[in-house]
CSV table of C-alpha atoms in Angstrom, one decimal:
chain,number,residue,atom,x,y,z
A,242,MET,CA,-72.4,17.9,-33.0
A,243,PRO,CA,-72.8,17.4,-29.4
A,244,ARG,CA,-69.6,18.3,-27.4
A,245,LYS,CA,-67.7,15.4,-25.9
A,246,LEU,CA,-67.2,15.7,-22.2
A,247,LEU,CA,-63.7,15.4,-21.0
A,248,ALA,CA,-62.9,13.1,-18.2
A,249,PRO,CA,-61.8,15.0,-15.2
A,250,GLN,CA,-58.0,14.7,-14.6
A,251,LYS,CA,-56.8,13.2,-11.5
A,252,SER,CA,-54.9,15.6,-9.2
A,253,LEU,CA,-51.3,14.6,-8.8
A,254,SER,CA,-49.9,13.9,-5.4
A,255,PHE,CA,-47.3,16.2,-3.9
A,256,SER,CA,-44.6,13.6,-4.4
A,257,THR,CA,-45.5,13.2,-8.1
A,258,ARG,CA,-45.5,16.8,-8.7
A,259,VAL,CA,-42.1,17.3,-7.1
A,260,TRP,CA,-40.8,14.4,-9.2
A,261,ARG,CA,-42.2,15.7,-12.5
A,262,GLY,CA,-41.0,19.3,-12.0
A,263,SER,CA,-38.0,19.8,-14.3
A,264,ASN,CA,-36.3,22.3,-12.0
A,265,ASP,CA,-36.7,20.2,-8.9
A,266,PHE,CA,-35.6,17.0,-10.7
A,267,SER,CA,-32.4,18.8,-12.0
A,268,ALA,CA,-31.7,20.0,-8.6
A,269,MET,CA,-32.1,16.5,-7.1
A,270,ASN,CA,-29.9,15.0,-9.8
A,271,ALA,CA,-27.2,17.5,-9.3
A,272,ALA,CA,-27.4,16.9,-5.6
A,273,ARG,CA,-27.1,13.1,-6.0
A,274,GLY,CA,-24.3,13.6,-8.5
A,275,GLY,CA,-22.2,15.8,-6.2
A,276,TYR,CA,-19.0,14.9,-4.3
A,277,ARG,CA,-17.1,15.9,-1.2
A,278,VAL,CA,-13.5,15.7,-0.3
A,279,PHE,CA,-12.8,15.0,3.5
A,280,SER,CA,-9.6,14.7,5.5
A,281,ALA,CA,-9.5,12.1,8.1
A,282,ASN,CA,-6.5,13.5,10.0
A,283,SER,CA,-6.7,15.0,13.4
A,284,THR,CA,-3.2,16.8,13.1
A,285,ALA,CA,-2.7,20.0,11.1
A,286,ALA,CA,0.5,18.6,9.5
A,287,CYS,CA,-1.3,15.7,8.1
A,288,THR,CA,-3.9,17.7,6.4
A,289,GLU,CA,-1.5,19.8,4.3
A,290,LEU,CA,-1.9,17.4,1.3
A,291,ALA,CA,-5.7,17.5,1.5
A,292,LYS,CA,-5.6,21.2,1.3
A,293,ARG,CA,-3.3,21.2,-1.7
A,294,ILE,CA,-5.6,18.8,-3.5
A,295,THR,CA,-8.8,20.7,-2.8
A,296,GLU,CA,-7.1,24.0,-3.8
A,297,ARG,CA,-6.2,22.5,-7.2
A,298,MET,CA,-9.8,21.3,-7.7
A,299,GLY,CA,-11.3,24.6,-6.6
A,300,ILE,CA,-13.4,23.3,-3.7
A,301,GLU,CA,-13.3,23.3,0.0
A,302,LEU,CA,-12.7,20.4,2.4
A,303,GLY,CA,-15.7,18.7,3.7
A,304,LYS,CA,-16.9,19.8,7.1
A,305,ALA,CA,-15.8,17.2,9.6
A,306,VAL,CA,-14.3,17.0,13.1
A,307,VAL,CA,-11.8,14.3,14.0
A,308,TYR,CA,-10.2,14.4,17.4
A,309,GLN,CA,-8.8,12.2,20.2
A,310,GLU,CA,-10.6,12.0,23.5
A,311,ASP,CA,-8.7,12.0,26.8
A,312,ASN,CA,-9.3,8.2,27.2
A,313,GLY,CA,-7.5,7.6,23.9
A,314,GLU,CA,-10.5,6.9,21.8
A,315,THR,CA,-11.0,8.5,18.3
A,316,ARG,CA,-14.2,10.4,17.5
A,317,VAL,CA,-15.4,11.6,14.2
A,318,GLU,CA,-18.3,13.9,13.5
A,319,ILE,CA,-19.6,14.7,10.0
A,320,LYS,CA,-21.0,18.2,10.0
A,321,GLU,CA,-22.8,18.3,6.6
A,322,SER,CA,-25.1,16.0,4.5
A,323,VAL,CA,-23.4,13.5,2.3
A,324,ARG,CA,-26.5,11.5,1.2
A,325,GLY,CA,-26.2,10.1,-2.3
A,326,GLN,CA,-22.8,11.7,-2.9
A,327,ASP,CA,-19.3,10.4,-3.9
A,328,ILE,CA,-17.0,11.0,-0.9
A,329,PHE,CA,-13.3,11.0,-1.1
A,330,ILE,CA,-11.4,10.5,2.2
A,331,ILE,CA,-7.8,11.7,2.0
A,332,GLN,CA,-5.6,10.2,4.7
A,333,THR,CA,-1.9,10.6,5.0
A,334,MET,CA,-0.1,8.4,7.4
A,335,PRO,CA,2.3,10.0,9.8
A,336,CYS,CA,5.4,7.9,10.5
A,337,ARG,CA,5.0,8.2,14.4
A,338,ASP,CA,1.3,7.4,14.8
A,339,VAL,CA,0.2,5.1,11.9
A,340,ASN,CA,-2.4,3.1,14.1
A,341,THR,CA,-4.2,6.3,15.1
A,342,ALA,CA,-4.5,7.4,11.4
A,343,VAL,CA,-5.7,3.9,10.4
A,344,MET,CA,-8.5,4.2,13.1
A,345,GLU,CA,-9.4,7.7,11.9
A,346,LEU,CA,-9.8,6.4,8.4
A,347,LEU,CA,-11.9,3.4,9.4
A,348,ILE,CA,-14.3,5.4,11.7
A,349,MET,CA,-14.7,8.1,9.1
A,350,ALA,CA,-15.5,5.6,6.5
A,351,TYR,CA,-18.0,3.9,8.6
A,352,ALA,CA,-19.7,7.2,9.6
A,353,LEU,CA,-20.0,8.2,6.0
A,354,LYS,CA,-21.4,4.7,5.2
A,355,THR,CA,-24.2,5.0,7.9
A,356,SER,CA,-24.9,8.6,6.5
A,357,CYS,CA,-26.0,6.9,3.2
A,358,SER,CA,-23.1,8.1,1.0
A,359,LYS,CA,-23.2,6.8,-2.6
A,360,ASN,CA,-19.5,5.8,-2.9
A,361,ILE,CA,-16.7,6.1,-0.4
A,362,ILE,CA,-13.2,6.4,-2.1
A,363,GLY,CA,-10.2,6.2,0.0
A,364,VAL,CA,-7.2,8.4,-1.1
A,365,ILE,CA,-4.3,6.8,0.8
A,366,PRO,CA,-1.0,7.9,-1.0
A,367,TYR,CA,1.2,5.8,1.2
A,368,PHE,CA,-0.5,2.5,2.2
A,369,PRO,CA,0.5,1.5,5.7
A,370,TYR,CA,1.8,-2.0,6.6
A,371,SER,CA,2.7,-2.5,2.9
A,372,LYS,CA,6.0,-4.1,3.9
A,373,GLN,CA,4.0,-6.7,5.9
A,374,CYS,CA,2.5,-8.2,2.7
A,375,LYS,CA,4.4,-11.7,3.0
A,376,MET,CA,4.2,-14.4,5.5
A,377,ARG,CA,7.3,-14.5,7.7
A,378,LYS,CA,7.7,-17.5,10.1
A,379,ARG,CA,4.8,-17.4,12.4
A,380,GLY,CA,3.8,-13.9,11.6
A,381,SER,CA,0.7,-12.6,9.7
A,382,VAL,CA,0.0,-10.8,6.5
A,383,VAL,CA,-1.1,-7.6,8.1
A,384,CYS,CA,-1.6,-5.9,4.7
A,385,LYS,CA,-4.3,-8.4,3.9
A,386,LEU,CA,-6.0,-7.7,7.3
A,387,LEU,CA,-6.1,-3.9,6.7
A,388,ALA,CA,-7.6,-4.4,3.3
A,389,SER,CA,-10.4,-6.5,4.8
A,390,MET,CA,-10.9,-3.9,7.4
A,391,LEU,CA,-11.3,-1.1,5.0
A,392,ALA,CA,-13.8,-3.0,2.9
A,393,LYS,CA,-15.9,-3.8,6.1
A,394,ALA,CA,-15.8,-0.1,7.1
A,395,GLY,CA,-17.4,0.8,3.8
A,396,LEU,CA,-14.7,1.7,1.3
A,397,THR,CA,-15.8,1.0,-2.3
A,398,HIS,CA,-12.6,2.2,-4.1
A,399,LEU,CA,-9.0,3.0,-3.3
A,400,ILE,CA,-6.5,5.5,-4.7
A,401,THR,CA,-2.8,4.9,-3.6
A,402,MET,CA,0.5,5.5,-5.0
A,403,ASP,CA,3.5,3.2,-5.6
A,404,LEU,CA,2.6,0.2,-3.5
A,405,HIS,CA,5.5,-1.6,-2.1
A,406,GLN,CA,4.4,-4.8,-3.9
A,407,LYS,CA,1.9,-4.5,-6.8
A,408,GLU,CA,0.4,-7.9,-5.8
A,409,ILE,CA,-1.1,-6.0,-2.7
A,410,GLN,CA,-3.9,-4.9,-5.1
A,411,GLY,CA,-5.2,-8.6,-5.1
A,412,PHE,CA,-5.9,-8.3,-1.4
A,413,PHE,CA,-8.9,-6.0,-1.9
A,414,SER,CA,-12.4,-6.9,-2.9
A,415,PHE,CA,-12.9,-3.5,-4.5
A,416,PRO,CA,-11.0,-1.6,-7.3
A,417,VAL,CA,-7.6,-0.1,-6.6
A,418,ASP,CA,-5.9,2.5,-8.6
A,419,ASN,CA,-2.1,2.2,-7.9
A,420,LEU,CA,-0.8,5.6,-9.3
A,421,ARG,CA,2.9,6.2,-10.1
A,422,ALA,CA,5.1,9.2,-9.0
A,423,SER,CA,7.8,8.3,-11.6
A,424,PRO,CA,6.7,11.1,-14.0
A,425,LEU,CA,7.2,13.8,-11.4
A,426,MET,CA,10.5,12.2,-10.4
A,427,LEU,CA,11.9,12.0,-13.9
A,428,GLN,CA,10.8,15.6,-14.4
A,429,TYR,CA,12.7,16.6,-11.2
A,430,ILE,CA,15.8,14.8,-12.5
A,431,GLN,CA,15.7,16.6,-15.9
A,432,GLU,CA,15.0,20.1,-14.3
A,433,GLU,CA,16.8,20.2,-11.0
A,434,ILE,CA,20.0,18.1,-11.4
A,435,PRO,CA,22.5,20.0,-13.5
A,436,ASP,CA,24.3,17.8,-16.0
A,437,TYR,CA,22.0,14.8,-15.3
A,438,ARG,CA,23.3,13.4,-18.8
A,439,ASN,CA,26.4,12.5,-16.9
A,440,ALA,CA,24.4,10.5,-14.3
A,441,VAL,CA,23.8,6.7,-13.7
A,442,ILE,CA,20.8,5.2,-12.2
A,443,VAL,CA,21.6,3.1,-9.3
A,444,ALA,CA,19.6,0.1,-7.7
A,445,LYS,CA,20.9,-0.4,-4.1
A,446,SER,CA,19.9,-4.0,-4.2
A,447,PRO,CA,19.0,-6.6,-7.0
A,448,ASP,CA,15.5,-6.2,-5.7
A,449,ALA,CA,15.2,-2.6,-6.9
A,450,ALA,CA,16.9,-3.4,-10.3
A,451,LYS,CA,13.7,-3.4,-12.4
A,452,ARG,CA,12.6,0.1,-11.1
A,453,ALA,CA,16.2,1.5,-11.7
A,454,GLN,CA,16.1,0.0,-15.2
A,455,SER,CA,12.9,1.6,-16.0
A,456,TYR,CA,14.2,5.0,-14.9
A,457,ALA,CA,17.4,4.4,-16.9
A,458,GLU,CA,15.7,3.5,-20.1
A,459,ARG,CA,13.4,6.6,-20.2
A,460,LEU,CA,16.2,9.0,-19.3
A,461,ARG,CA,18.6,7.2,-21.7
A,462,LEU,CA,21.1,6.7,-18.9
A,463,GLY,CA,23.4,4.0,-17.7
A,464,LEU,CA,22.4,1.5,-15.0
A,465,ALA,CA,24.4,0.2,-11.9
A,466,VAL,CA,23.4,-2.4,-9.4
A,467,ILE,CA,24.9,-2.9,-5.9
A,468,HIS,CA,25.2,-6.5,-4.9
A,469,GLY,CA,26.8,-8.2,-2.0
A,470,GLU,CA,26.6,-8.9,1.8
A,471,ALA,CA,25.4,-5.6,2.8
A,472,GLN,CA,22.0,-6.1,1.3
A,473,CYS,CA,18.8,-6.7,3.3
A,474,THR,CA,17.7,-10.1,3.7
A,475,GLU,CA,13.9,-9.5,3.3
A,476,LEU,CA,13.6,-12.2,0.6
A,477,ASP,CA,15.4,-14.7,2.8
A,478,MET,CA,12.6,-14.5,5.4
A,479,ALA,CA,9.6,-14.0,3.0
A,480,ASP,CA,8.7,-17.6,2.7
A,481,GLY,CA,8.9,-18.4,6.4
A,482,ARG,CA,11.6,-21.0,6.1
A,483,GLN,CA,15.3,-21.0,7.2
A,484,SER,CA,18.1,-21.7,5.2
A,485,PRO,CA,19.7,-24.2,5.9
A,486,PRO,CA,17.1,-26.1,8.0
A,487,ALA,CA,17.5,-26.2,11.7
A,488,VAL,CA,17.6,-30.0,11.6
A,489,ARG,CA,20.5,-31.6,9.7
A,490,ASN,CA,18.6,-34.5,8.3
A,491,LEU,CA,14.7,-34.7,8.4
A,492,THR,CA,13.5,-38.3,8.3
A,493,LEU,CA,9.8,-38.6,6.9
A,494,HIS,CA,9.8,-42.3,7.1
A,495,THR,CA,12.0,-45.2,7.0
A,496,GLY,CA,14.4,-45.2,4.0
A,497,LEU,CA,13.7,-41.5,3.1
A,498,GLU,CA,16.0,-38.6,4.1
A,499,LEU,CA,16.2,-35.0,2.7
A,500,PRO,CA,19.6,-33.9,1.5
A,501,LEU,CA,21.6,-31.4,3.5
A,502,MET,CA,20.9,-27.9,2.1
A,503,MET,CA,23.8,-25.5,1.5
A,504,ALA,CA,23.8,-22.4,3.6
A,505,LYS,CA,23.1,-19.1,1.7
A,506,GLU,CA,26.4,-17.0,1.5
A,507,LYS,CA,26.4,-13.7,-0.2
A,508,PRO,CA,29.4,-12.6,-2.2
A,509,PRO,CA,31.5,-9.6,-1.2
A,510,ILE,CA,29.9,-6.3,-1.9
A,511,SER,CA,30.4,-5.1,-5.5
A,512,VAL,CA,29.0,-2.6,-7.9
A,513,VAL,CA,27.9,-3.9,-11.3
A,514,GLY,CA,28.3,-1.0,-13.6
A,515,ASP,CA,30.5,2.1,-14.0
A,516,VAL,CA,30.0,5.0,-11.7
A,517,GLY,CA,33.3,6.6,-11.8
A,518,GLY,CA,33.3,10.4,-12.5
A,519,ARG,CA,29.5,10.3,-12.7
A,520,ILE,CA,26.4,11.4,-10.8
A,521,ALA,CA,24.7,8.4,-9.0
A,522,ILE,CA,21.0,8.5,-8.6
A,523,ILE,CA,19.7,5.8,-6.3
A,524,VAL,CA,15.9,5.1,-6.8
A,525,ASP,CA,13.5,3.1,-4.6
A,526,ASP,CA,9.9,3.2,-3.5
A,527,ILE,CA,10.4,3.9,0.3
A,528,ILE,CA,13.1,5.4,2.3
A,529,ASP,CA,12.6,4.5,6.0
A,530,ASP,CA,15.7,3.1,7.7
A,531,VAL,CA,18.4,5.0,5.8
A,532,GLU,CA,21.3,2.8,6.9
A,533,SER,CA,21.2,0.8,3.7
A,534,PHE,CA,21.1,4.0,1.7
A,535,VAL,CA,24.0,5.5,3.6
A,536,ALA,CA,26.0,2.3,3.1
A,537,ALA,CA,25.3,2.3,-0.6
A,538,ALA,CA,26.4,5.9,-0.8
A,539,GLU,CA,29.8,5.1,0.8
A,540,ILE,CA,30.4,2.3,-1.7
A,541,LEU,CA,29.5,4.6,-4.6
A,542,LYS,CA,31.7,7.2,-3.3
A,543,GLU,CA,34.6,4.8,-3.1
A,544,ARG,CA,33.9,3.7,-6.7
A,545,GLY,CA,34.3,7.3,-8.0
A,546,ALA,CA,30.9,8.9,-8.0
A,547,TYR,CA,31.3,12.6,-7.3
A,548,LYS,CA,27.6,13.4,-6.4
A,549,ILE,CA,25.0,11.0,-5.0
A,550,PHE,CA,21.1,11.6,-5.0
A,551,VAL,CA,18.6,9.3,-3.4
A,552,MET,CA,14.9,9.4,-4.8
A,553,ALA,CA,12.1,7.7,-3.3
A,554,THR,CA,8.2,8.1,-3.4
A,555,HIS,CA,7.5,7.7,0.2
A,556,GLY,CA,9.8,9.5,2.7
A,557,ILE,CA,9.0,7.9,6.0
A,558,LEU,CA,12.5,8.9,7.4
A,559,SER,CA,11.8,7.5,11.0
A,560,ALA,CA,14.1,7.5,14.0
A,561,GLU,CA,17.5,9.1,13.3
A,562,ALA,CA,17.1,9.2,9.6
A,563,PRO,CA,17.6,13.0,9.3
A,564,ARG,CA,20.8,12.9,11.3
A,565,LEU,CA,22.3,10.0,9.4
A,566,ILE,CA,21.5,11.6,6.0
A,567,GLU,CA,23.1,14.8,7.1
A,568,GLU,CA,26.2,13.2,8.2
A,569,SER,CA,26.5,10.9,5.2
A,570,SER,CA,27.9,11.2,1.6
A,571,ILE,CA,24.5,11.7,0.3
A,572,ASP,CA,24.1,15.0,-1.3
A,573,GLU,CA,20.4,15.3,-1.7
A,574,VAL,CA,17.2,13.1,-0.8
A,575,VAL,CA,14.2,13.7,-2.9
A,576,VAL,CA,10.9,12.4,-1.8
A,577,THR,CA,7.2,13.2,-2.4
A,578,ASN,CA,4.6,14.5,0.1
A,579,THR,CA,2.7,11.4,0.4
A,580,VAL,CA,4.0,11.3,3.9
A,581,PRO,CA,4.3,14.4,6.1
A,582,HIS,CA,8.0,15.1,6.8
A,583,GLU,CA,8.2,18.8,7.5
A,584,VAL,CA,9.9,18.1,10.8
A,585,GLN,CA,12.6,16.0,9.2
A,586,LYS,CA,13.2,18.8,6.6
A,587,LEU,CA,13.9,21.1,9.4
A,588,GLN,CA,16.5,18.8,10.9
A,589,CYS,CA,18.1,18.0,7.5
A,590,PRO,CA,18.3,20.5,4.6
A,591,LYS,CA,19.3,17.8,2.3
A,592,ILE,CA,15.7,16.6,2.0
A,593,LYS,CA,13.6,18.0,-0.9
A,594,THR,CA,10.0,17.4,-1.6
A,595,VAL,CA,8.0,16.8,-4.9
A,596,ASP,CA,4.3,17.7,-4.7
A,597,VAL,CA,2.0,14.9,-6.1
A,598,SER,CA,-1.3,16.8,-5.4
A,599,LEU,CA,-1.6,17.3,-9.2
A,600,ILE,CA,-1.9,13.6,-9.9
A,601,LEU,CA,-4.2,12.8,-7.0
A,602,SER,CA,-6.6,15.7,-7.8
A,603,GLU,CA,-6.8,14.6,-11.4
A,604,ALA,CA,-7.5,10.9,-10.3
A,605,ILE,CA,-10.4,12.2,-8.1
A,606,ARG,CA,-11.8,14.2,-10.9
A,607,ARG,CA,-11.8,11.3,-13.3
A,608,ILE,CA,-13.2,8.8,-10.9
A,609,HIS,CA,-16.1,11.1,-10.0
A,610,ASN,CA,-16.8,11.9,-13.7
A,611,GLY,CA,-16.5,8.3,-14.7
A,612,GLU,CA,-13.7,9.0,-17.0
A,613,SER,CA,-10.8,6.5,-17.9
A,614,MET,CA,-7.8,6.5,-15.8
A,615,ALA,CA,-5.6,5.4,-18.6
A,616,TYR,CA,-4.2,9.1,-19.1
A,617,LEU,CA,-2.5,8.9,-15.6
A,618,PHE,CA,-0.8,5.7,-16.7
A,619,ARG,CA,0.4,6.9,-20.0
A,620,ASN,CA,4.0,6.0,-20.7
A,621,ILE,CA,4.1,4.3,-17.3
A,622,ALA,CA,6.2,1.2,-17.2
A,623,VAL,CA,5.1,-1.9,-15.4
A,624,ASP,CA,8.0,-2.0,-13.2
A,625,ASP,CA,7.8,1.6,-12.1
């Protein structure tokens, strides 16, 4: 039989040969599936948490330079390729220079966006301006503005911890993982507070009662709430209205008058619950202006509490907070390292720190690998 002539095969182009090469394809896939962790802070104290996270993950911090020029402008330079990779930006907010930290984060996010990063995930343990999440008189909802700025800069995901109000997550146009520090705080209470079974969880205001109740139920402890005229009037101003109205009678049209509103009057300060002969543990999400905590500690001391702890996720501790704590009846203040506070610890030995890098590093790993985040919220109450 005559032999059949085989049609000559077309030579493959260089790009096709590179694409079909299994080794080259695997290398390309690995490069595209990689990730980097950057720190957007220009000060050494603020990069401590980022270093702890990368040490737990067994990787190095991404190579970038963040600095302030003499004219006050912020400059960010990315020193390695980030094309097609998941990028995590860790940004802690120093209490004395929040606005600079925000600009560093925005500029770095935009630099990574223009460098063709696949995803840009912001790791912001303490989200700044979170207290300005409600309209007050003729003010503005700054938290919403910041969320829009982050989205415009290029962020596609956010990891944060214990937002001041959980409704803040609705300000963002991309996914938000609001992690909780309560498991670490509960562990600290059980391991570091002797005779914690004789303790009572205290809410320094009715606003913090739900968080305190959640702690009390899981520790099987009692609950106490401080209520009265010494409380902060944040909710009074939240809706932008005054009570009573400035005008006695407001006439809308002939024959219609609004009734005179009774002025709000808080009752004398009181403690709902028994704290006599017990350890009082005050829990909250933020400790910044410590005057309310100091006042609460004095009341608890008068009611018979023999030891007083204050526990909060974010220890901003601004202004004269370390001095006030040192001179107060508070025995210990326990905060996490979401906000750098090494200077405050030198001024006040009562301040103790709980490390949250374990939770944040696990969140980064799960998001990059596409795993469920449900494990990090296991046994977490809604009111934490």
